[in-house]
Amino acid sequence: MRGLTDLFLYDLKHMDREAHHATTGAGNRRILESREKLSALGHDLVLRFAIIPGFYDSEDNIRQTGEVAAGLPRGHPGSG
């Protein structure tokens, strides 16, 4: 897959599994696992996170999302 795609847009909704399921109809386990796999393979990821009042704007969710963002690689050799 490395040669076919050079950038992945990675959307996060809610870090809490139950809250994610309540607002989207699905849990967030697969989404978080995908981030781990793509990151481990050295793919470039852009994190996208909507701050929607009453849904995703709690201080705890924003803090946890920031922790995920801080854990993303800042680029790899050859990424420019």
Tab-separated table of C-alpha atoms in Angstrom, residues 5-73:
chain	number	residue	atom	x	y	z
A	5	THR	CA	-1.094	6.163	-1.168
A	6	ASP	CA	1.155	8.891	0.190
A	7	LEU	CA	-1.185	10.477	2.747
A	8	PHE	CA	-4.030	9.283	4.961
A	9	LEU	CA	-6.650	11.657	6.373
A	10	TYR	CA	-7.466	10.287	9.797
A	11	ASP	CA	-10.777	11.381	11.351
A	12	LEU	CA	-11.385	11.141	15.066
A	13	LYS	CA	-14.805	11.684	16.561
A	14	HIS	CA	-14.723	10.732	20.215
A	15	MET	CA	-12.050	9.008	22.277
A	16	ASP	CA	-14.529	7.402	24.688
A	17	ARG	CA	-15.766	4.129	23.171
A	18	GLU	CA	-19.298	4.401	24.546
A	19	ALA	CA	-19.708	8.070	23.626
A	20	HIS	CA	-18.367	7.316	20.140
A	21	HIS	CA	-20.895	4.523	19.728
A	22	ALA	CA	-23.734	6.695	21.018
A	23	THR	CA	-23.007	9.470	18.506
A	24	THR	CA	-21.896	7.462	15.456
A	25	GLY	CA	-23.520	4.042	15.884
A	26	ALA	CA	-20.163	2.251	16.028
A	27	GLY	CA	-17.283	1.920	18.451
A	28	ASN	CA	-13.860	3.491	17.903
A	29	ARG	CA	-11.657	0.389	18.366
A	30	ARG	CA	-11.070	-0.210	14.642
A	31	ILE	CA	-10.373	3.464	14.020
A	32	LEU	CA	-7.737	3.589	16.767
A	33	GLU	CA	-6.203	0.285	15.627
A	34	SER	CA	-5.953	1.598	12.061
A	35	ARG	CA	-4.025	4.634	13.287
A	36	GLU	CA	-1.584	2.356	15.081
A	37	LYS	CA	-1.074	0.157	12.023
A	38	LEU	CA	-0.671	3.022	9.561
A	39	SER	CA	1.705	4.815	11.885
A	40	ALA	CA	3.759	1.655	12.488
A	41	LEU	CA	4.120	1.215	8.724
A	42	GLY	CA	5.477	4.759	8.426
A	43	HIS	CA	2.537	6.252	6.529
A	44	ASP	CA	1.892	9.980	6.725
A	45	LEU	CA	-1.301	10.799	8.629
A	46	VAL	CA	-3.242	14.024	8.956
A	47	LEU	CA	-5.491	14.092	12.004
A	48	ARG	CA	-8.902	15.687	11.515
A	49	PHE	CA	-11.106	16.426	14.505
A	50	ALA	CA	-14.350	18.384	14.520
A	51	ILE	CA	-15.241	20.273	17.680
A	52	ILE	CA	-19.019	20.067	17.753
A	53	PRO	CA	-20.610	21.695	20.822
A	54	GLY	CA	-22.447	19.175	22.950
A	55	PHE	CA	-20.958	16.159	21.191
A	56	TYR	CA	-17.163	16.208	20.981
A	57	ASP	CA	-16.200	19.346	22.872
A	58	SER	CA	-15.662	18.045	26.413
A	59	GLU	CA	-12.366	18.979	28.003
A	60	ASP	CA	-11.515	15.301	28.570
A	61	ASN	CA	-12.190	14.328	24.950
A	62	ILE	CA	-10.155	17.225	23.592
A	63	ARG	CA	-7.274	16.369	25.970
A	64	GLN	CA	-7.328	12.697	24.924
A	65	THR	CA	-7.460	13.642	21.253
A	66	GLY	CA	-4.454	15.913	21.819
A	67	GLU	CA	-2.574	12.986	23.348
A	68	VAL	CA	-3.294	10.904	20.242
A	69	ALA	CA	-2.155	13.791	18.028
A	70	ALA	CA	1.039	14.226	20.044
A	71	GLY	CA	1.800	10.543	19.486
A	72	LEU	CA	1.638	10.819	15.705
A	73	PRO	CA	4.974	10.838	13.914
